[in-house]
mmCIF file of C-alpha atoms in Angstrom:
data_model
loop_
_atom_site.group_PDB
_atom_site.id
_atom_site.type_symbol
_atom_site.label_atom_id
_atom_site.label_comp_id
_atom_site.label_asym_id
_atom_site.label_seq_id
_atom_site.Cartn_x
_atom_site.Cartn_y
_atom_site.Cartn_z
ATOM 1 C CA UNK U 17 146.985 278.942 -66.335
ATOM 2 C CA UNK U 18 143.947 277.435 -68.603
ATOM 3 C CA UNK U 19 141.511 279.060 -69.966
ATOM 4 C CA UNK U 20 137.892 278.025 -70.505
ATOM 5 C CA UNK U 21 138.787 277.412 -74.188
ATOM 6 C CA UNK U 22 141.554 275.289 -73.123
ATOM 7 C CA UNK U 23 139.481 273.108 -70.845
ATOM 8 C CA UNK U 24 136.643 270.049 -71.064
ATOM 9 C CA UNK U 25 133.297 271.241 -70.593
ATOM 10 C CA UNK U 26 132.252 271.248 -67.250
ATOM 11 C CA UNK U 27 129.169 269.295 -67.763
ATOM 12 C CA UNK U 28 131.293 266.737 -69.377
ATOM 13 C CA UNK U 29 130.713 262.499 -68.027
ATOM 14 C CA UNK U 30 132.213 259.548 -68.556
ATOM 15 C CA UNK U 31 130.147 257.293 -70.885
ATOM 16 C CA UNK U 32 130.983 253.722 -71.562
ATOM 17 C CA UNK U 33 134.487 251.865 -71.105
ATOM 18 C CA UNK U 34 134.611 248.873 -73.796
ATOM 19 C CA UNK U 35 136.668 246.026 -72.768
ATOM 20 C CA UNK U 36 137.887 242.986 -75.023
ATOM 21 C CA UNK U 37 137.000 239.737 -73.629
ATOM 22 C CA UNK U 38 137.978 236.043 -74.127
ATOM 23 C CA UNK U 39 134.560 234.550 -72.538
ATOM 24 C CA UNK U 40 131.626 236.455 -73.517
ATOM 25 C CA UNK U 41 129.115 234.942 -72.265
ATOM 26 C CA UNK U 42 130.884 234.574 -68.489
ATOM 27 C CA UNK U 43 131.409 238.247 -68.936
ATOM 28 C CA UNK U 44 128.174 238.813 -69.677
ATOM 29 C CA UNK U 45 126.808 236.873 -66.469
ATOM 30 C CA UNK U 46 128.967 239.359 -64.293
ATOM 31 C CA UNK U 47 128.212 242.558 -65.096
ATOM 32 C CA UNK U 48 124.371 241.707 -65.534
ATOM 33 C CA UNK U 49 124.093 239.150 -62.608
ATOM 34 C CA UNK U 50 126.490 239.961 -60.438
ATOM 35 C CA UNK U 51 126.823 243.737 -61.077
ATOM 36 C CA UNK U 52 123.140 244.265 -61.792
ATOM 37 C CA UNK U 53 123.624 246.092 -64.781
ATOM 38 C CA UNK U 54 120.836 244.898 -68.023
ATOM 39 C CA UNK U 55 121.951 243.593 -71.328
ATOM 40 C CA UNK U 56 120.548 247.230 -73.465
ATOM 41 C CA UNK U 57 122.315 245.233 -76.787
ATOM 42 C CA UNK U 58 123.462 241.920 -77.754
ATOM 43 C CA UNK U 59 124.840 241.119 -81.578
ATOM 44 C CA UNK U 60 126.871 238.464 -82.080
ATOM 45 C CA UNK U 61 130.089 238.985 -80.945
ATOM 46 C CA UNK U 62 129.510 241.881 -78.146
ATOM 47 C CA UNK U 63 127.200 243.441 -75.901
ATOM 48 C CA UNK U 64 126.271 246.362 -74.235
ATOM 49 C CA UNK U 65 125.236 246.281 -70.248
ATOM 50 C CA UNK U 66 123.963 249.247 -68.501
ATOM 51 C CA UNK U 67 120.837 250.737 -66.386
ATOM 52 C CA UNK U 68 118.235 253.132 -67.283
ATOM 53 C CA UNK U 69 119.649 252.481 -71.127
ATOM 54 C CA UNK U 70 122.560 254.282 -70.109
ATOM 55 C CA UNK U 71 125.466 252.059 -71.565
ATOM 56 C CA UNK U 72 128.533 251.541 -68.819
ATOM 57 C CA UNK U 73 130.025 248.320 -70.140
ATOM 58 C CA UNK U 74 130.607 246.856 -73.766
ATOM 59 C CA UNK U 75 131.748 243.787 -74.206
ATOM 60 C CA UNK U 76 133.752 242.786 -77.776
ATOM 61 C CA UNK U 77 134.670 238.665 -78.051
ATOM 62 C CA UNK U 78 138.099 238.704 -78.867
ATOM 63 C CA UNK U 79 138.929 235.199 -77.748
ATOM 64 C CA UNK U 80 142.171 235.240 -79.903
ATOM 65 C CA UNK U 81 143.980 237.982 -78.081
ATOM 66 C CA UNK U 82 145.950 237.425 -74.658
ATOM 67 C CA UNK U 83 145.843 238.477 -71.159
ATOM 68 C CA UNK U 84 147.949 241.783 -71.024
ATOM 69 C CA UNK U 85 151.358 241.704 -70.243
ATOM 70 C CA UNK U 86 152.406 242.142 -66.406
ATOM 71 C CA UNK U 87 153.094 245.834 -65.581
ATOM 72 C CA UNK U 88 151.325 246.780 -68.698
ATOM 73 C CA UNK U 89 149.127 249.864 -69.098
ATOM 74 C CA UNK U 90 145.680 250.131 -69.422
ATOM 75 C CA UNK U 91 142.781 249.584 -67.139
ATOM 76 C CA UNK U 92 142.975 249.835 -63.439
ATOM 77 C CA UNK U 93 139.309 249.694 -63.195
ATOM 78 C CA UNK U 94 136.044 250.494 -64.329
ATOM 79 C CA UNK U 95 134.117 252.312 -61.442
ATOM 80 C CA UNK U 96 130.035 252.345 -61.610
ATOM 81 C CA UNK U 97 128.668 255.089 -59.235
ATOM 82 C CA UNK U 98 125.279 253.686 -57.692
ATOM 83 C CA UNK U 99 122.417 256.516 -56.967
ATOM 84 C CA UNK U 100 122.209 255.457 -53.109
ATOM 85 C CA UNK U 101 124.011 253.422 -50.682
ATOM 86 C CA UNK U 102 120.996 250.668 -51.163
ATOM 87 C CA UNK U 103 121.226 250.618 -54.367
ATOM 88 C CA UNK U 104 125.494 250.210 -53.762
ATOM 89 C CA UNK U 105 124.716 247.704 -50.714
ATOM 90 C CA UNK U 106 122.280 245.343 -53.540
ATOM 91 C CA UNK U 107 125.037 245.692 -56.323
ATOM 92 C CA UNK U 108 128.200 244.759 -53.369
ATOM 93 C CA UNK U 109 126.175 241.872 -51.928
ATOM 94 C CA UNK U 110 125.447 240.181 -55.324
ATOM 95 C CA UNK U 111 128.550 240.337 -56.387
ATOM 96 C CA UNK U 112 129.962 238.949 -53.170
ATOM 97 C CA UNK U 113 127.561 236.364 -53.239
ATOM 98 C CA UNK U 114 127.357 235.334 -57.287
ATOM 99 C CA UNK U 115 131.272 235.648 -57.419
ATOM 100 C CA UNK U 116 132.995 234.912 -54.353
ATOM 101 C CA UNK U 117 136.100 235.444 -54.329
ATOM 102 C CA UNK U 118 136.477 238.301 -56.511
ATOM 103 C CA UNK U 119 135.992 241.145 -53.722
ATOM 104 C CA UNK U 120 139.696 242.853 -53.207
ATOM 105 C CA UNK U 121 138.900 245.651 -50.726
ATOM 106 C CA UNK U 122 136.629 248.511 -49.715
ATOM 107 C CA UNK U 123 137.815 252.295 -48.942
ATOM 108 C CA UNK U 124 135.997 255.708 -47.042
ATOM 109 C CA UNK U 125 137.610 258.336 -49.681
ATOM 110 C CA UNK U 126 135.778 261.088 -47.749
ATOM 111 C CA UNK U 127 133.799 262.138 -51.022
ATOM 112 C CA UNK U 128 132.996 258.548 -51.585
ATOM 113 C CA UNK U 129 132.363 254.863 -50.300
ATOM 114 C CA UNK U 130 134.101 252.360 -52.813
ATOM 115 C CA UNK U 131 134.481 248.664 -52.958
ATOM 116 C CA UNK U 132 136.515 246.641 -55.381
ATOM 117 C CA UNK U 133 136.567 243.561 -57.054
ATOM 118 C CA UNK U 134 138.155 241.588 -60.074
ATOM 119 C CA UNK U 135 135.643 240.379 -62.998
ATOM 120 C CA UNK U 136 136.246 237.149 -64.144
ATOM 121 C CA UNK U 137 139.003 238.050 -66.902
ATOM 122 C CA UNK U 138 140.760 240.493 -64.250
ATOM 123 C CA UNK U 139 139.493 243.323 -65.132
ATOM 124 C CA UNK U 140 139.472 245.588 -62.012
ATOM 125 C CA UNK U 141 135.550 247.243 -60.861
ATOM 126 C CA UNK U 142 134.557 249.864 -58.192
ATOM 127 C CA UNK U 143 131.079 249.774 -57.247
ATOM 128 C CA UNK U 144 130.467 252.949 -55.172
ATOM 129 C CA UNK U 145 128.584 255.792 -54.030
ATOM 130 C CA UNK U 146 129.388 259.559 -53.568
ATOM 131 C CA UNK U 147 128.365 262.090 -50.923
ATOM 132 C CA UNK U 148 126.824 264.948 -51.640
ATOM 133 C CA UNK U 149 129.487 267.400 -52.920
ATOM 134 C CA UNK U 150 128.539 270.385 -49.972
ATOM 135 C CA UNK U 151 130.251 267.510 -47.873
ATOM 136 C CA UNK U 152 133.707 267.608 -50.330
ATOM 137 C CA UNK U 153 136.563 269.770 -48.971
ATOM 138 C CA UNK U 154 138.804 271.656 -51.130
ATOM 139 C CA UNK U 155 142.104 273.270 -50.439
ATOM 140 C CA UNK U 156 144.066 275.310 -52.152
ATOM 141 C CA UNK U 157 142.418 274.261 -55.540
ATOM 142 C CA UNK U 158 142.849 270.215 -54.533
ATOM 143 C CA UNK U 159 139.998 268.024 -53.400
ATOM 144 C CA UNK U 160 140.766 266.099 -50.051
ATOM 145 C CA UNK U 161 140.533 262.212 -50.321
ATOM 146 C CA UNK U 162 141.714 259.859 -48.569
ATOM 147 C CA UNK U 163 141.893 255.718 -48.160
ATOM 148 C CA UNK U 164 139.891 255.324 -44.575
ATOM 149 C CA UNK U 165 138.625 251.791 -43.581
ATOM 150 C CA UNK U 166 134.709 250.233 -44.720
ATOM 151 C CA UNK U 167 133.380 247.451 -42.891
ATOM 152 C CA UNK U 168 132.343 246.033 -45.523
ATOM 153 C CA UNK U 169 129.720 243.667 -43.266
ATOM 154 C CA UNK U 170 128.534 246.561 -41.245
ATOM 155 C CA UNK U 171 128.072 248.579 -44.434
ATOM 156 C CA UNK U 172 125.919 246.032 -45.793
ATOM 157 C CA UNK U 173 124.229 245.512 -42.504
ATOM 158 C CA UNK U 174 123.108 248.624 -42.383
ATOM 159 C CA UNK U 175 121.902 249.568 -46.105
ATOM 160 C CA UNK U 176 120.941 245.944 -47.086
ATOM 161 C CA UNK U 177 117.360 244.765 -47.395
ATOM 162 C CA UNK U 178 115.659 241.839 -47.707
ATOM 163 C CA UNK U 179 113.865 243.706 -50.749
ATOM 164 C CA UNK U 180 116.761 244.757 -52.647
ATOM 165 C CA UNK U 181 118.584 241.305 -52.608
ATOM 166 C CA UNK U 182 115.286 240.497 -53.704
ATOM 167 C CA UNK U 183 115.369 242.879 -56.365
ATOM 168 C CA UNK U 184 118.544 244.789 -56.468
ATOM 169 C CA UNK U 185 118.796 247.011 -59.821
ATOM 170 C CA UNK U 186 117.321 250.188 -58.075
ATOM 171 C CA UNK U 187 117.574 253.457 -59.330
ATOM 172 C CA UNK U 188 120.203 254.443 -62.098
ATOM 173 C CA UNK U 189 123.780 253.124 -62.384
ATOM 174 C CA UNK U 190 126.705 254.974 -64.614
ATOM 175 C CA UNK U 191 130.310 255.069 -64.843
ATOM 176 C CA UNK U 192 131.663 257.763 -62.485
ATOM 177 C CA UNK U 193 135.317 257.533 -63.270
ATOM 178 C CA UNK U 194 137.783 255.243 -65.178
ATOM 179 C CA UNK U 195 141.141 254.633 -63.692
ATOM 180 C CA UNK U 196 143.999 253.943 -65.722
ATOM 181 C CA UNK U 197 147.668 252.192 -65.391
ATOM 182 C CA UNK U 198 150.072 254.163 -67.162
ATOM 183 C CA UNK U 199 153.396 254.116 -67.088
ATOM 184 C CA UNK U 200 154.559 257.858 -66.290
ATOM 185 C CA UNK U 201 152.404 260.696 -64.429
ATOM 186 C CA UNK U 202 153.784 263.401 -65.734
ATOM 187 C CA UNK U 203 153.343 262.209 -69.445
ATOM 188 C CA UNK U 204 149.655 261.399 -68.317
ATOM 189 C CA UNK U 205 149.129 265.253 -67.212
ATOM 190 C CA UNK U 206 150.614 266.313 -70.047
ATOM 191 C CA UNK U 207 148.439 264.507 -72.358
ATOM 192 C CA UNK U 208 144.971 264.358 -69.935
ATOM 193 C CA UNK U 209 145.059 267.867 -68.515
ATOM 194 C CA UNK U 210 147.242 269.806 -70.861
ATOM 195 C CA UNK U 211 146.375 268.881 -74.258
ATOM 196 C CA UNK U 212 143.209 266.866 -73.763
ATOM 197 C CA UNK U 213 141.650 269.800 -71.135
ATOM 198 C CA UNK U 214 140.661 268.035 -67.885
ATOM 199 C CA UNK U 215 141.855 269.631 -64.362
ATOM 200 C CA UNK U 216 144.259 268.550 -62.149
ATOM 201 C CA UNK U 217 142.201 267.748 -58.696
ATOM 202 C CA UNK U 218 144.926 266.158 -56.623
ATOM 203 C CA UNK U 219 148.108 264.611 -57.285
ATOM 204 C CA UNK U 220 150.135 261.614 -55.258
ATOM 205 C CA UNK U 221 153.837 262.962 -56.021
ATOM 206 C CA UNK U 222 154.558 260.834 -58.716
ATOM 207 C CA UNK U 223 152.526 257.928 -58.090
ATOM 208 C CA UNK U 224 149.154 259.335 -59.117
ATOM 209 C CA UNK U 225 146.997 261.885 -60.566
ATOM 210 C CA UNK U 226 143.076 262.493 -60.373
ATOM 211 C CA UNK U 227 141.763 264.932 -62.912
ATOM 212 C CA UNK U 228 137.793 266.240 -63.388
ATOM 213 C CA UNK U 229 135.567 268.708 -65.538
ATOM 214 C CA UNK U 230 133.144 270.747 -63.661
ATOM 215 C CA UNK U 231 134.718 270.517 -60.386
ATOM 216 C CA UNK U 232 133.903 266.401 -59.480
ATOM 217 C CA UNK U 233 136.229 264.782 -57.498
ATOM 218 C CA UNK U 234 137.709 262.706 -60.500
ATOM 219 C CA UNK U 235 136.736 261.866 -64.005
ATOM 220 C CA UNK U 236 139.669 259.952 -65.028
ATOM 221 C CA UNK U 237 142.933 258.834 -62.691
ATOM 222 C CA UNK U 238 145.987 257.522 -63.754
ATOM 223 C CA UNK U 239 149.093 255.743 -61.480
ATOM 224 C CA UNK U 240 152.227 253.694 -62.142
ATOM 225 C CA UNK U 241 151.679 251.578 -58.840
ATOM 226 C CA UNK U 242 151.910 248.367 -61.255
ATOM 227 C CA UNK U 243 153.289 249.796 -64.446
ATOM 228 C CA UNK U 244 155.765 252.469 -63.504
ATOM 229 C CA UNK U 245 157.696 253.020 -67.173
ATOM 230 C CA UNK U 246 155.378 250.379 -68.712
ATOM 231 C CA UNK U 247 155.348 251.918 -72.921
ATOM 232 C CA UNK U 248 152.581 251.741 -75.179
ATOM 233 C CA UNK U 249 150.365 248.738 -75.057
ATOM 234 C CA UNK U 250 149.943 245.523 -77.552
ATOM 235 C CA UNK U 251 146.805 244.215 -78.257
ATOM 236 C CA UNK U 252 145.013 242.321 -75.925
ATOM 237 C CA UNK U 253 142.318 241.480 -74.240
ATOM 238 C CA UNK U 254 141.460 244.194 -71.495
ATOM 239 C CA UNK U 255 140.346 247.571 -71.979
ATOM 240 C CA UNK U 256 139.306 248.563 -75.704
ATOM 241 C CA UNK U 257 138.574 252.372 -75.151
ATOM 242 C CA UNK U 258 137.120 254.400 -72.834
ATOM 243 C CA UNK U 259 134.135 257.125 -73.720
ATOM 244 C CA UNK U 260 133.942 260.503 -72.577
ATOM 245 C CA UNK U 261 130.382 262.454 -73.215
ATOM 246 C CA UNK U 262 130.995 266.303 -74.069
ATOM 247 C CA UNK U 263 127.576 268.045 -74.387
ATOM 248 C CA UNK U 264 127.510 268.962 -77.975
ATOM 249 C CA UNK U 265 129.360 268.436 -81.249
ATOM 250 C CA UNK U 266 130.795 271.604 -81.048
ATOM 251 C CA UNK U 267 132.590 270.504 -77.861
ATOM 252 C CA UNK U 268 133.882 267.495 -79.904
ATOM 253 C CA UNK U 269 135.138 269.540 -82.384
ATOM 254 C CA UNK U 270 136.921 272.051 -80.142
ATOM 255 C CA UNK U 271 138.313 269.271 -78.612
ATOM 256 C CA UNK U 272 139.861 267.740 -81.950
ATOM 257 C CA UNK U 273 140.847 271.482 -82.735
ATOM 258 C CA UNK U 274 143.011 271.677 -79.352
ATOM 259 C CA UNK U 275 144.244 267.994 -79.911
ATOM 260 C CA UNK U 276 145.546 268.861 -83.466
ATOM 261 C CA UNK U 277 147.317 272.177 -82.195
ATOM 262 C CA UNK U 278 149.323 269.691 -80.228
ATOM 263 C CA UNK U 279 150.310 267.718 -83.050
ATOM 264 C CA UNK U 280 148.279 264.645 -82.399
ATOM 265 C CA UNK U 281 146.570 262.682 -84.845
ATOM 266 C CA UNK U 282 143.243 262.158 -84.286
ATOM 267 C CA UNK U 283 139.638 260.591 -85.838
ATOM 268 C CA UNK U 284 137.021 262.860 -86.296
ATOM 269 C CA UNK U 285 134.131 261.952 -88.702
ATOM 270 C CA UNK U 286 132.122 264.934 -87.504
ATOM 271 C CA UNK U 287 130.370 263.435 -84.159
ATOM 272 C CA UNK U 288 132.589 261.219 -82.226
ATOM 273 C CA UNK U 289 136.563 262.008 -81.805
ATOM 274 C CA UNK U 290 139.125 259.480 -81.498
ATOM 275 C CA UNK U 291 142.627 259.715 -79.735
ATOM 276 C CA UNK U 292 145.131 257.632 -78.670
ATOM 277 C CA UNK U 293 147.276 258.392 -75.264
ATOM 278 C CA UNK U 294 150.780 257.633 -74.805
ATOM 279 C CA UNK U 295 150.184 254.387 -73.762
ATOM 280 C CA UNK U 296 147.800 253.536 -76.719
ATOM 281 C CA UNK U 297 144.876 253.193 -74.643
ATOM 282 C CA UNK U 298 142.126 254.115 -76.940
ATOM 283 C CA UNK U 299 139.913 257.846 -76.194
ATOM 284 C CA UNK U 300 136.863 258.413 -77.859
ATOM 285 C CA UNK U 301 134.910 261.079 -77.387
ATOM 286 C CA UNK U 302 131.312 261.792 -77.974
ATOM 287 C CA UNK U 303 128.547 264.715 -77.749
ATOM 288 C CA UNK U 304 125.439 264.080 -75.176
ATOM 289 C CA UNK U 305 123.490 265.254 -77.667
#
């Protein structure tokens, strides 16, 4: 049983996922033309995207790495939680329109409406939109989900204006969850929930596992549906690391503290903490404040 020491604060978020990318300036067109997020930075050789000067996306040129191996680990996608379904409807509809092609499906998880889609490198993206939690069921400690079918024409039909294809970037626009490949579940709970502190908020055998601070429906999830017994990464182009906002330093440095006690090595240079899972994909994390 954890304890409250043991655990991620509960007003812990996701912050920014940094990818490495071969075409920068293609990359760059997606997530702020297609995805509607706004270029907050640009220097040289990267660039930050994001809304409200939140950052969600930063991009790092790496044009001399490779696509990742098949059945690799790493990123199953990047998903951007959109304040409204309007403001979801604008961001599905550019993206459909500025990118055809790259739209792979669309899912009623009962605590959310999600669509997918493929950036231009293959990076996988959920644009979506959650329901208010007093509509989330719980039982017996696990959060009920599910994969139900979304028209996605009749969704658009009905939260689409001619106004916000006009003018689509409306309200605020953040990452809600990161989704990783990994390449065993039980290693991932081990590392995510039991030494890094999330919670466990429902599990697909061995397939998948969601975890969450403060009771959302998932933070972070990791399966093996393409990289069952995939080990620890090379470097290429794909994710770079993924961000995860504590409230304060000292929530950083309990963090490092609990991360240590498990024998892992970590970077901590008194603000931001670094760790490496398994798999090598890259954990930073950071206070709010």
């Amino acid at each position: 049983m954890s304890t409250a020491s043991d655990l991620l604060a509960p007003a812990t978020v996701m912050g920014a996922v940094t990818l490495r990318v071969g075409d920068l300036d293609r990359m760059i067109a997606y997530y702020r033309d297609a995805v509607v997020l706004d270029v907050l930075a640009q220097d040289g050789d990267s660039a930050v995207l994001g809304r409200g000067g939140v950052p969600a996306v930063v991009l790092q040129h790496a044009p001399e790495l490779r696509r990742p191996e098949p059945r690799s680990a790493g990123l199953f996608h990047t998903a951007i939680l959109y304040e409204t379904e309007a403001a979801l409807a604008a961001a599905v509809y550019s993206v459909a329109t500025r990118f055809p092609g790259s739209f792979t499906g669309s899912s009623d998880h009962l605590v959310s409406k999600a669509f997918y889609f493929d950036d231009p490198e293959g990076n996988g993206v959920e644009l979506y939109w959650d329901r208010d939690r007093t509509e989330w069921s719980w039982t017996h400690g696990s959060i009920e989900m599910s994969t139900l079918f979304l028209d996605p024409n009749r969704f658009l039909q009905e939260h689409l204006t001619d106004a916000s294809i006009a003018d689509p970037r409306l309200g605020g626009a953040s990452v809600g969850h990161v989704h990783l490949s990994v390449g065993d579940v039980a290693q991932a709970r081990d590392f995510y929930v039991d030494t890094l502190g999330f919670e466990v908020t429902t599990m697909y055998g061995t397939q998948a596992l969601f975890v969450s601070a403060g009771g959302y429906h998932h933070h972070m999830a990791m399966n093996v549906w393409n990289s069952a017994g995939a080990g620890r990464r090379r470097l290429a182009l794909g994710l770079g690391q993924v961000e995860i906002v504590v409230p304060d330093a000292e929530d950083v440095a309990a963090t490092d503290e609990r991360l240590r006690d498990h024998g892992l090595q970590t970077a901590h240079d008194g603000r931001t903490l670094t760790v490496s899972d398994p798999w090598d994909n890259t954990v930073l994390l950071r206070p709010a404040s």
